[in-house]
Amino acid sequence: MKRIQITSEFTEFENVNELSPDDQKLVEEARLSANKAYAPYSRFQVGAAVALENGKILRGNNQENASYPIGLCAERVAIFAAGANFPGVKISAIAVTASSDQFHIDKPITPCGACRQAIAEYEHRYHGPIRLILVGETGKVLVSDSIRSFLPYQFTADDLQVKTS
Ligand code: THU
């Protein structure tokens, strides 16, 4: 037998001002998107912005429903919009942020498990990592080079022996 150890690497920035101008712009897009979220039930407004390799930026935000489980997270709305509107164009980065009128969010929020799996699909589909930039309303910024940091030991199309491209 052997023990397997998997490590994850992240970069932490003190605040958004330490980010590159491109990353700051992506965070700003995510903030604008969070303001337009449809989250009347949780009042937790999440915004995502996806940067494509062709220079386009697409926004997504959480879309809730009176039938609670039907709602969709901001990350998946954004990633699926990219897949729907620009199939075949690689996604290079995604910024995610959240705001609430109930409490102040002073630390990065990290994608839920389902969104991690959805983002992993697109890394696999386009054969390249997607950088994640995560931030709350204020405070530190968490950056990772790939969803692998958040989702090691992935289940992918390879396990189904399916070619996605
Ligand atoms: N939510 C997201 O949009 N992204 C996440 O990564 C975590 C949770 C949404 C789902 C729901 O509309 C609200 O936040 C509260 O869970």
PDB file of N, CA and C in Angstrom, residues 29-87:
ATOM      1  N   GLU A  29     -16.241  43.609 -12.823  1.00  0.00           N
ATOM      2  CA  GLU A  29     -17.348  43.026 -13.597  1.00  0.00           C
ATOM      3  C   GLU A  29     -18.173  42.078 -12.721  1.00  0.00           C
ATOM      4  N   ALA A  30     -17.483  41.303 -11.898  1.00  0.00           N
ATOM      5  CA  ALA A  30     -18.194  40.380 -10.990  1.00  0.00           C
ATOM      6  C   ALA A  30     -19.033  41.171  -9.982  1.00  0.00           C
ATOM      7  N   ARG A  31     -18.498  42.285  -9.504  1.00  0.00           N
ATOM      8  CA  ARG A  31     -19.257  43.121  -8.552  1.00  0.00           C
ATOM      9  C   ARG A  31     -20.513  43.685  -9.209  1.00  0.00           C
ATOM     10  N   LEU A  32     -20.350  44.180 -10.438  1.00  0.00           N
ATOM     11  CA  LEU A  32     -21.514  44.732 -11.151  1.00  0.00           C
ATOM     12  C   LEU A  32     -22.558  43.645 -11.344  1.00  0.00           C
ATOM     13  N   SER A  33     -22.084  42.436 -11.595  1.00  0.00           N
ATOM     14  CA  SER A  33     -22.984  41.315 -11.798  1.00  0.00           C
ATOM     15  C   SER A  33     -23.707  40.947 -10.501  1.00  0.00           C
ATOM     16  N   ALA A  34     -22.979  40.947  -9.383  1.00  0.00           N
ATOM     17  CA  ALA A  34     -23.590  40.624  -8.085  1.00  0.00           C
ATOM     18  C   ALA A  34     -24.748  41.579  -7.786  1.00  0.00           C
ATOM     19  N   ASN A  35     -24.569  42.847  -8.168  1.00  0.00           N
ATOM     20  CA  ASN A  35     -25.633  43.844  -7.919  1.00  0.00           C
ATOM     21  C   ASN A  35     -26.919  43.501  -8.652  1.00  0.00           C
ATOM     22  N   LYS A  36     -26.796  42.707  -9.719  1.00  0.00           N
ATOM     23  CA  LYS A  36     -27.979  42.376 -10.524  1.00  0.00           C
ATOM     24  C   LYS A  36     -28.474  40.954 -10.285  1.00  0.00           C
ATOM     25  N   ALA A  37     -27.937  40.299  -9.263  1.00  0.00           N
ATOM     26  CA  ALA A  37     -28.358  38.920  -8.971  1.00  0.00           C
ATOM     27  C   ALA A  37     -29.855  38.888  -8.618  1.00  0.00           C
ATOM     28  N   TYR A  38     -30.466  37.743  -8.868  1.00  0.00           N
ATOM     29  CA  TYR A  38     -31.859  37.551  -8.451  1.00  0.00           C
ATOM     30  C   TYR A  38     -31.833  36.608  -7.254  1.00  0.00           C
ATOM     31  N   ALA A  39     -31.750  37.182  -6.057  1.00  0.00           N
ATOM     32  CA  ALA A  39     -31.601  36.374  -4.844  1.00  0.00           C
ATOM     33  C   ALA A  39     -32.537  36.859  -3.739  1.00  0.00           C
ATOM     34  N   PRO A  40     -33.868  36.883  -4.032  1.00  0.00           N
ATOM     35  CA  PRO A  40     -34.809  37.406  -3.038  1.00  0.00           C
ATOM     36  C   PRO A  40     -34.948  36.507  -1.815  1.00  0.00           C
ATOM     37  N   TYR A  41     -34.554  35.232  -1.926  1.00  0.00           N
ATOM     38  CA  TYR A  41     -34.740  34.285  -0.820  1.00  0.00           C
ATOM     39  C   TYR A  41     -33.556  34.282   0.130  1.00  0.00           C
ATOM     40  N   SER A  42     -32.346  34.156  -0.411  1.00  0.00           N
ATOM     41  CA  SER A  42     -31.158  34.131   0.465  1.00  0.00           C
ATOM     42  C   SER A  42     -30.656  35.536   0.759  1.00  0.00           C
ATOM     43  N   ARG A  43     -30.967  36.480  -0.087  1.00  0.00           N
ATOM     44  CA  ARG A  43     -30.426  37.839  -0.032  1.00  0.00           C
ATOM     45  C   ARG A  43     -28.895  37.826  -0.080  1.00  0.00           C
ATOM     46  N   PHE A  44     -28.363  36.742  -0.605  1.00  0.00           N
ATOM     47  CA  PHE A  44     -26.913  36.576  -0.765  1.00  0.00           C
ATOM     48  C   PHE A  44     -26.641  36.711  -2.264  1.00  0.00           C
ATOM     49  N   GLN A  45     -26.163  37.865  -2.651  1.00  0.00           N
ATOM     50  CA  GLN A  45     -26.016  38.169  -4.085  1.00  0.00           C
ATOM     51  C   GLN A  45     -24.608  37.802  -4.544  1.00  0.00           C
ATOM     52  N   VAL A  46     -24.527  36.856  -5.447  1.00  0.00           N
ATOM     53  CA  VAL A  46     -23.225  36.398  -5.937  1.00  0.00           C
ATOM     54  C   VAL A  46     -23.062  36.843  -7.387  1.00  0.00           C
ATOM     55  N   GLY A  47     -21.874  37.325  -7.688  1.00  0.00           N
ATOM     56  CA  GLY A  47     -21.579  37.740  -9.062  1.00  0.00           C
ATOM     57  C   GLY A  47     -20.323  37.054  -9.560  1.00  0.00           C
ATOM     58  N   ALA A  48     -20.354  36.646 -10.816  1.00  0.00           N
ATOM     59  CA  ALA A  48     -19.178  36.025 -11.426  1.00  0.00           C
ATOM     60  C   ALA A  48     -18.903  36.717 -12.755  1.00  0.00           C
ATOM     61  N   ALA A  49     -17.646  36.770 -13.124  1.00  0.00           N
ATOM     62  CA  ALA A  49     -17.268  37.284 -14.439  1.00  0.00           C
ATOM     63  C   ALA A  49     -16.226  36.351 -15.019  1.00  0.00           C
ATOM     64  N   VAL A  50     -16.472  35.957 -16.252  1.00  0.00           N
ATOM     65  CA  VAL A  50     -15.609  34.985 -16.922  1.00  0.00           C
ATOM     66  C   VAL A  50     -14.824  35.697 -18.027  1.00  0.00           C
ATOM     67  N   ALA A  51     -13.509  35.501 -18.042  1.00  0.00           N
ATOM     68  CA  ALA A  51     -12.669  36.075 -19.106  1.00  0.00           C
ATOM     69  C   ALA A  51     -12.370  34.993 -20.128  1.00  0.00           C
ATOM     70  N   LEU A  52     -12.670  35.294 -21.396  1.00  0.00           N
ATOM     71  CA  LEU A  52     -12.403  34.345 -22.474  1.00  0.00           C
ATOM     72  C   LEU A  52     -11.093  34.703 -23.170  1.00  0.00           C
ATOM     73  N   GLU A  53     -10.531  33.708 -23.850  1.00  0.00           N
ATOM     74  CA  GLU A  53      -9.258  33.961 -24.528  1.00  0.00           C
ATOM     75  C   GLU A  53      -9.386  34.916 -25.704  1.00  0.00           C
ATOM     76  N   ASN A  54     -10.610  35.134 -26.181  1.00  0.00           N
ATOM     77  CA  ASN A  54     -10.804  36.111 -27.264  1.00  0.00           C
ATOM     78  C   ASN A  54     -10.987  37.531 -26.719  1.00  0.00           C
ATOM     79  N   GLY A  55     -10.790  37.723 -25.416  1.00  0.00           N
ATOM     80  CA  GLY A  55     -10.866  39.063 -24.831  1.00  0.00           C
ATOM     81  C   GLY A  55     -12.236  39.417 -24.274  1.00  0.00           C
ATOM     82  N   LYS A  56     -13.252  38.612 -24.596  1.00  0.00           N
ATOM     83  CA  LYS A  56     -14.608  38.906 -24.098  1.00  0.00           C
ATOM     84  C   LYS A  56     -14.721  38.596 -22.601  1.00  0.00           C
ATOM     85  N   ILE A  57     -15.564  39.364 -21.934  1.00  0.00           N
ATOM     86  CA  ILE A  57     -15.902  39.081 -20.537  1.00  0.00           C
ATOM     87  C   ILE A  57     -17.408  38.848 -20.458  1.00  0.00           C
ATOM     88  N   LEU A  58     -17.794  37.753 -19.810  1.00  0.00           N
ATOM     89  CA  LEU A  58     -19.216  37.431 -19.656  1.00  0.00           C
ATOM     90  C   LEU A  58     -19.569  37.417 -18.179  1.00  0.00           C
ATOM     91  N   ARG A  59     -20.740  37.934 -17.868  1.00  0.00           N
ATOM     92  CA  ARG A  59     -21.174  37.974 -16.466  1.00  0.00           C
ATOM     93  C   ARG A  59     -22.201  36.895 -16.161  1.00  0.00           C
ATOM     94  N   GLY A  60     -22.257  36.512 -14.895  1.00  0.00           N
ATOM     95  CA  GLY A  60     -23.310  35.611 -14.422  1.00  0.00           C
ATOM     96  C   GLY A  60     -23.592  35.947 -12.973  1.00  0.00           C
ATOM     97  N   ASN A  61     -24.811  35.687 -12.531  1.00  0.00           N
ATOM     98  CA  ASN A  61     -25.129  35.906 -11.119  1.00  0.00           C
ATOM     99  C   ASN A  61     -26.146  34.858 -10.685  1.00  0.00           C
ATOM    100  N   ASN A  62     -26.315  34.698  -9.369  1.00  0.00           N
ATOM    101  CA  ASN A  62     -27.225  33.638  -8.934  1.00  0.00           C
ATOM    102  C   ASN A  62     -28.664  33.981  -9.278  1.00  0.00           C
ATOM    103  N   GLN A  63     -29.364  32.942  -9.712  1.00  0.00           N
ATOM    104  CA  GLN A  63     -30.760  33.057 -10.131  1.00  0.00           C
ATOM    105  C   GLN A  63     -31.567  32.098  -9.266  1.00  0.00           C
ATOM    106  N   GLU A  64     -32.274  32.662  -8.281  1.00  0.00           N
ATOM    107  CA  GLU A  64     -33.011  31.812  -7.335  1.00  0.00           C
ATOM    108  C   GLU A  64     -34.442  31.557  -7.822  1.00  0.00           C
ATOM    109  N   ASN A  65     -35.125  30.693  -7.088  1.00  0.00           N
ATOM    110  CA  ASN A  65     -36.467  30.277  -7.492  1.00  0.00           C
ATOM    111  C   ASN A  65     -37.292  29.974  -6.252  1.00  0.00           C
ATOM    112  N   ALA A  66     -38.598  30.227  -6.322  1.00  0.00           N
ATOM    113  CA  ALA A  66     -39.494  29.907  -5.209  1.00  0.00           C
ATOM    114  C   ALA A  66     -39.410  28.420  -4.873  1.00  0.00           C
ATOM    115  N   SER A  67     -39.126  27.614  -5.887  1.00  0.00           N
ATOM    116  CA  SER A  67     -38.805  26.206  -5.665  1.00  0.00           C
ATOM    117  C   SER A  67     -37.285  26.162  -5.480  1.00  0.00           C
ATOM    118  N   TYR A  68     -36.864  26.279  -4.235  1.00  0.00           N
ATOM    119  CA  TYR A  68     -35.457  26.579  -3.914  1.00  0.00           C
ATOM    120  C   TYR A  68     -34.384  25.824  -4.708  1.00  0.00           C
ATOM    121  N   PRO A  69     -34.487  24.481  -4.837  1.00  0.00           N
ATOM    122  CA  PRO A  69     -33.375  23.763  -5.478  1.00  0.00           C
ATOM    123  C   PRO A  69     -33.212  24.074  -6.961  1.00  0.00           C
ATOM    124  N   ILE A  70     -34.199  24.709  -7.547  1.00  0.00           N
ATOM    125  CA  ILE A  70     -34.157  25.012  -8.977  1.00  0.00           C
ATOM    126  C   ILE A  70     -33.144  26.106  -9.293  1.00  0.00           C
ATOM    127  N   GLY A  71     -32.862  26.958  -8.319  1.00  0.00           N
ATOM    128  CA  GLY A  71     -31.963  28.095  -8.542  1.00  0.00           C
ATOM    129  C   GLY A  71     -30.579  27.653  -8.980  1.00  0.00           C
ATOM    130  N   LEU A  72     -29.841  28.593  -9.567  1.00  0.00           N
ATOM    131  CA  LEU A  72     -28.494  28.266 -10.051  1.00  0.00           C
ATOM    132  C   LEU A  72     -27.494  29.302  -9.551  1.00  0.00           C
ATOM    133  N   CYS A  73     -26.301  28.814  -9.233  1.00  0.00           N
ATOM    134  CA  CYS A  73     -25.227  29.672  -8.728  1.00  0.00           C
ATOM    135  C   CYS A  73     -24.668  30.568  -9.832  1.00  0.00           C
ATOM    136  N   ALA A  74     -24.085  31.665  -9.388  1.00  0.00           N
ATOM    137  CA  ALA A  74     -23.494  32.652 -10.304  1.00  0.00           C
ATOM    138  C   ALA A  74     -22.421  32.037 -11.200  1.00  0.00           C
ATOM    139  N   GLU A  75     -21.568  31.201 -10.613  1.00  0.00           N
ATOM    140  CA  GLU A  75     -20.454  30.623 -11.375  1.00  0.00           C
ATOM    141  C   GLU A  75     -20.957  29.802 -12.553  1.00  0.00           C
ATOM    142  N   ARG A  76     -22.000  28.990 -12.285  1.00  0.00           N
ATOM    143  CA  ARG A  76     -22.502  28.147 -13.370  1.00  0.00           C
ATOM    144  C   ARG A  76     -23.253  28.972 -14.417  1.00  0.00           C
ATOM    145  N   VAL A  77     -23.983  29.993 -13.967  1.00  0.00           N
ATOM    146  CA  VAL A  77     -24.666  30.859 -14.945  1.00  0.00           C
ATOM    147  C   VAL A  77     -23.615  31.466 -15.887  1.00  0.00           C
ATOM    148  N   ALA A  78     -22.489  31.915 -15.321  1.00  0.00           N
ATOM    149  CA  ALA A  78     -21.447  32.569 -16.135  1.00  0.00           C
ATOM    150  C   ALA A  78     -20.732  31.568 -17.047  1.00  0.00           C
ATOM    151  N   ILE A  79     -20.339  30.438 -16.467  1.00  0.00           N
ATOM    152  CA  ILE A  79     -19.591  29.428 -17.238  1.00  0.00           C
ATOM    153  C   ILE A  79     -20.467  28.857 -18.361  1.00  0.00           C
ATOM    154  N   PHE A  80     -21.733  28.608 -18.046  1.00  0.00           N
ATOM    155  CA  PHE A  80     -22.631  28.039 -19.066  1.00  0.00           C
ATOM    156  C   PHE A  80     -22.939  29.080 -20.152  1.00  0.00           C
ATOM    157  N   ALA A  81     -22.977  30.350 -19.766  1.00  0.00           N
ATOM    158  CA  ALA A  81     -23.176  31.402 -20.780  1.00  0.00           C
ATOM    159  C   ALA A  81     -22.000  31.394 -21.758  1.00  0.00           C
ATOM    160  N   ALA A  82     -20.797  31.177 -21.210  1.00  0.00           N
ATOM    161  CA  ALA A  82     -19.609  31.102 -22.074  1.00  0.00           C
ATOM    162  C   ALA A  82     -19.719  29.892 -22.998  1.00  0.00           C
ATOM    163  N   GLY A  83     -20.094  28.753 -22.429  1.00  0.00           N
ATOM    164  CA  GLY A  83     -20.224  27.532 -23.227  1.00  0.00           C
ATOM    165  C   GLY A  83     -21.308  27.665 -24.293  1.00  0.00           C
ATOM    166  N   ALA A  84     -22.381  28.400 -23.960  1.00  0.00           N
ATOM    167  CA  ALA A  84     -23.502  28.538 -24.896  1.00  0.00           C
ATOM    168  C   ALA A  84     -23.195  29.529 -26.010  1.00  0.00           C
ATOM    169  N   ASN A  85     -22.548  30.628 -25.643  1.00  0.00           N
ATOM    170  CA  ASN A  85     -22.359  31.709 -26.620  1.00  0.00           C
ATOM    171  C   ASN A  85     -21.020  31.662 -27.341  1.00  0.00           C
ATOM    172  N   PHE A  86     -20.018  31.064 -26.706  1.00  0.00           N
ATOM    173  CA  PHE A  86     -18.688  30.980 -27.323  1.00  0.00           C
ATOM    174  C   PHE A  86     -18.126  29.566 -27.207  1.00  0.00           C
ATOM    175  N   PRO A  87     -18.839  28.579 -27.778  1.00  0.00           N
ATOM    176  CA  PRO A  87     -18.320  27.211 -27.683  1.00  0.00           C
ATOM    177  C   PRO A  87     -16.969  27.127 -28.384  1.00  0.00           C
TER     178      PRO A  87
END
